[in-house]
GROMACS .gro file of C-alpha atoms in nm:
model
  138
    1MET     CA    1   5.443  -3.744  -9.629
    2ASN     CA    2   5.176  -4.041  -9.709
    3LEU     CA    3   5.228  -4.050  -9.287
    4ARG     CA    4   5.135  -3.680  -9.261
    5LEU     CA    5   4.876  -3.730  -9.570
    6LEU     CA    6   4.682  -3.983  -9.367
    7LEU     CA    7   4.717  -3.825  -9.024
    8CYS     CA    8   4.494  -3.517  -9.153
    9ALA     CA    9   4.280  -3.689  -9.356
   10SER     CA   10   4.208  -3.858  -8.980
   11ILE     CA   11   4.171  -3.525  -8.809
   12VAL     CA   12   3.942  -3.372  -9.101
   13THR     CA   13   3.739  -3.688  -9.052
   14ALA     CA   14   3.720  -3.696  -8.689
   15LEU     CA   15   3.636  -3.301  -8.675
   16LEU     CA   16   3.370  -3.346  -8.931
   17SER     CA   17   3.218  -3.653  -8.763
   18GLY     CA   18   3.134  -3.460  -8.417
   19CYS     CA   19   2.965  -3.104  -8.644
   20GLY     CA   20   2.620  -3.050  -8.498
   21GLN     CA   21   2.662  -3.303  -8.232
   22SER     CA   22   2.641  -3.128  -7.904
   23GLY     CA   23   2.655  -3.444  -7.719
   24GLU     CA   24   2.278  -3.371  -7.517
   25ARG     CA   25   1.982  -3.475  -7.786
   26ALA     CA   26   1.711  -3.188  -7.824
   27ALA     CA   27   1.357  -3.262  -7.654
   28PRO     CA   28   1.093  -3.404  -7.912
   29ALA     CA   29   0.861  -3.043  -8.004
   30ILE     CA   30   0.496  -3.127  -7.871
   31ALA     CA   31   0.219  -2.976  -8.159
   32PRO     CA   32   0.032  -2.763  -7.997
   33THR     CA   33  -0.356  -2.857  -8.020
   34GLU     CA   34  -0.657  -2.659  -7.995
   35VAL     CA   35  -0.957  -2.648  -7.741
   36ALA     CA   36  -1.222  -2.966  -7.798
   37ALA     CA   37  -1.593  -2.946  -7.739
   38VAL     CA   38  -1.646  -3.329  -7.551
   39GLN     CA   39  -1.979  -3.296  -7.394
   40THR     CA   40  -2.204  -3.076  -7.466
   41PRO     CA   41  -2.576  -3.134  -7.375
   42PRO     CA   42  -2.810  -2.922  -7.536
   43PRO     CA   43  -2.978  -2.591  -7.343
   44ASP     CA   44  -3.328  -2.625  -7.188
   45TYR     CA   45  -3.544  -2.513  -7.401
   46PRO     CA   46  -3.876  -2.328  -7.264
   47ILE     CA   47  -4.164  -2.549  -7.392
   48GLU     CA   48  -4.364  -2.222  -7.426
   49LEU     CA   49  -4.117  -2.061  -7.649
   50ALA     CA   50  -4.097  -2.406  -7.810
   51CYS     CA   51  -4.442  -2.473  -7.901
   52THR     CA   52  -4.490  -2.086  -8.044
   53GLY     CA   53  -4.269  -2.081  -8.279
   54VAL     CA   54  -3.961  -1.850  -8.109
   55GLY     CA   55  -3.624  -1.971  -8.212
   56GLY     CA   56  -3.286  -1.833  -8.282
   57THR     CA   57  -2.919  -1.882  -8.241
   58THR     CA   58  -2.729  -1.725  -7.973
   59VAL     CA   59  -2.319  -1.706  -8.015
   60LEU     CA   60  -2.184  -1.682  -7.706
   61ASN     CA   61  -1.763  -1.613  -7.647
   62VAL     CA   62  -1.651  -1.889  -7.423
   63VAL     CA   63  -1.296  -1.883  -7.215
   64VAL     CA   64  -1.208  -2.298  -7.159
   65GLY     CA   65  -0.953  -2.265  -6.901
   66ALA     CA   66  -0.614  -2.543  -6.940
   67GLU     CA   67  -0.869  -2.769  -6.735
   68GLY     CA   68  -1.126  -2.765  -6.987
   69VAL     CA   69  -1.417  -2.581  -6.828
   70PRO     CA   70  -1.510  -2.297  -6.883
   71VAL     CA   71  -1.372  -1.966  -6.705
   72GLU     CA   72  -1.607  -1.723  -6.820
   73VAL     CA   73  -1.913  -1.744  -7.054
   74LYS     CA   74  -2.049  -1.413  -7.261
   75LEU     CA   75  -2.342  -1.355  -7.483
   76LEU     CA   76  -2.187  -1.239  -7.840
   77THR     CA   77  -2.469  -1.241  -8.020
   78SER     CA   78  -2.886  -1.256  -7.878
   79SER     CA   79  -3.061  -1.482  -8.012
   80GLY     CA   80  -3.297  -1.219  -8.010
   81ASN     CA   81  -3.545  -1.364  -7.692
   82ALA     CA   82  -3.331  -1.332  -7.331
   83LYS     CA   83  -3.505  -1.642  -7.221
   84LEU     CA   84  -3.306  -1.810  -7.527
   85ASP     CA   85  -2.992  -1.682  -7.474
   86GLU     CA   86  -3.010  -1.709  -7.054
   87SER     CA   87  -3.077  -2.087  -7.142
   88ALA     CA   88  -2.807  -2.112  -7.334
   89GLN     CA   89  -2.494  -1.983  -7.145
   90SER     CA   90  -2.666  -2.152  -6.847
   91ARG     CA   91  -2.582  -2.480  -6.983
   92VAL     CA   92  -2.244  -2.392  -7.188
   93ARG     CA   93  -2.099  -2.299  -6.851
   94GLU     CA   94  -2.195  -2.686  -6.743
   95TRP     CA   95  -1.976  -2.784  -7.038
   96LYS     CA   96  -1.700  -2.980  -7.057
   97PHE     CA   97  -1.418  -2.962  -7.325
   98ASN     CA   98  -1.030  -3.086  -7.398
   99PRO     CA   99  -0.830  -2.764  -7.306
  100ALA     CA  100  -0.604  -2.607  -7.581
  101THR     CA  101  -0.258  -2.714  -7.536
  102ARG     CA  102   0.118  -2.565  -7.547
  103ASN     CA  103   0.406  -2.733  -7.486
  104GLY     CA  104   0.231  -3.020  -7.367
  105LYS     CA  105   0.036  -2.816  -7.102
  106GLY     CA  106  -0.318  -2.711  -7.120
  107VAL     CA  107  -0.394  -2.292  -7.143
  108ASN     CA  108  -0.661  -2.054  -7.189
  109ALA     CA  109  -0.802  -2.033  -7.495
  110THR     CA  110  -1.131  -1.852  -7.649
  111ILE     CA  111  -1.387  -1.985  -7.873
  112GLN     CA  112  -1.719  -1.848  -7.990
  113VAL     CA  113  -1.994  -2.113  -7.927
  114PRO     CA  114  -2.319  -2.096  -8.144
  115VAL     CA  115  -2.672  -2.288  -7.999
  116SER     CA  116  -2.940  -2.312  -8.230
  117PHE     CA  117  -3.307  -2.312  -8.111
  118ASN     CA  118  -3.499  -2.436  -8.381
  119PRO     CA  119  -3.834  -2.521  -8.283
  120PRO     CA  120  -4.004  -2.884  -8.275
  121GLN     CA  121  -4.174  -2.993  -8.598
  122PRO     CA  122  -4.423  -3.153  -8.546
  123LYS     CA  123  -4.573  -2.975  -8.255
  124PRO     CA  124  -4.494  -3.195  -7.930
  125ASP     CA  125  -4.818  -3.292  -7.727
  126LYS     CA  126  -4.759  -3.091  -7.429
  127CYS     CA  127  -4.776  -2.809  -7.691
  128PHE     CA  128  -5.163  -2.826  -7.736
  129ALA     CA  129  -5.194  -2.918  -7.349
  130ILE     CA  130  -5.040  -2.579  -7.318
  131GLN     CA  131  -5.231  -2.390  -7.600
  132GLU     CA  132  -5.571  -2.537  -7.482
  133HIS     CA  133  -5.468  -2.381  -7.103
  134MET     CA  134  -5.392  -2.061  -7.250
  135ASP     CA  135  -5.725  -2.085  -7.475
  136HIS     CA  136  -5.960  -2.096  -7.146
  137GLY     CA  137  -5.776  -1.901  -6.964
  138ASP     CA  138  -5.675  -2.054  -6.690
   0.00000   0.00000   0.00000
């Protein structure tokens, strides 16, 4: 009887020790990442607009491709000035990003990018030369 009990206990132990193990280890999950801007040079601010106090914020809808470059840049909200909006769009098309990833691979991701144009205070010396030129009708 003891031999039979010992044999049953050994079988149960062997069966339980193998539970949940398939012989193959699952690959560790790779956490997803979100898109992140890495090179964002500012847009050109037309000096005549900066000097006259024209500013605003342009909001762009940007699709960043799997390689980290914008593949589509669309105007979502205007700054109120077409030149500022065009300048923002032109520059953001040149920006570089770390792409979003899923399972370790780059994927397209859409983000909103605000670009603000704030008139400089105090005005740069260049503004006074422009104003003088405008006053004399040259």
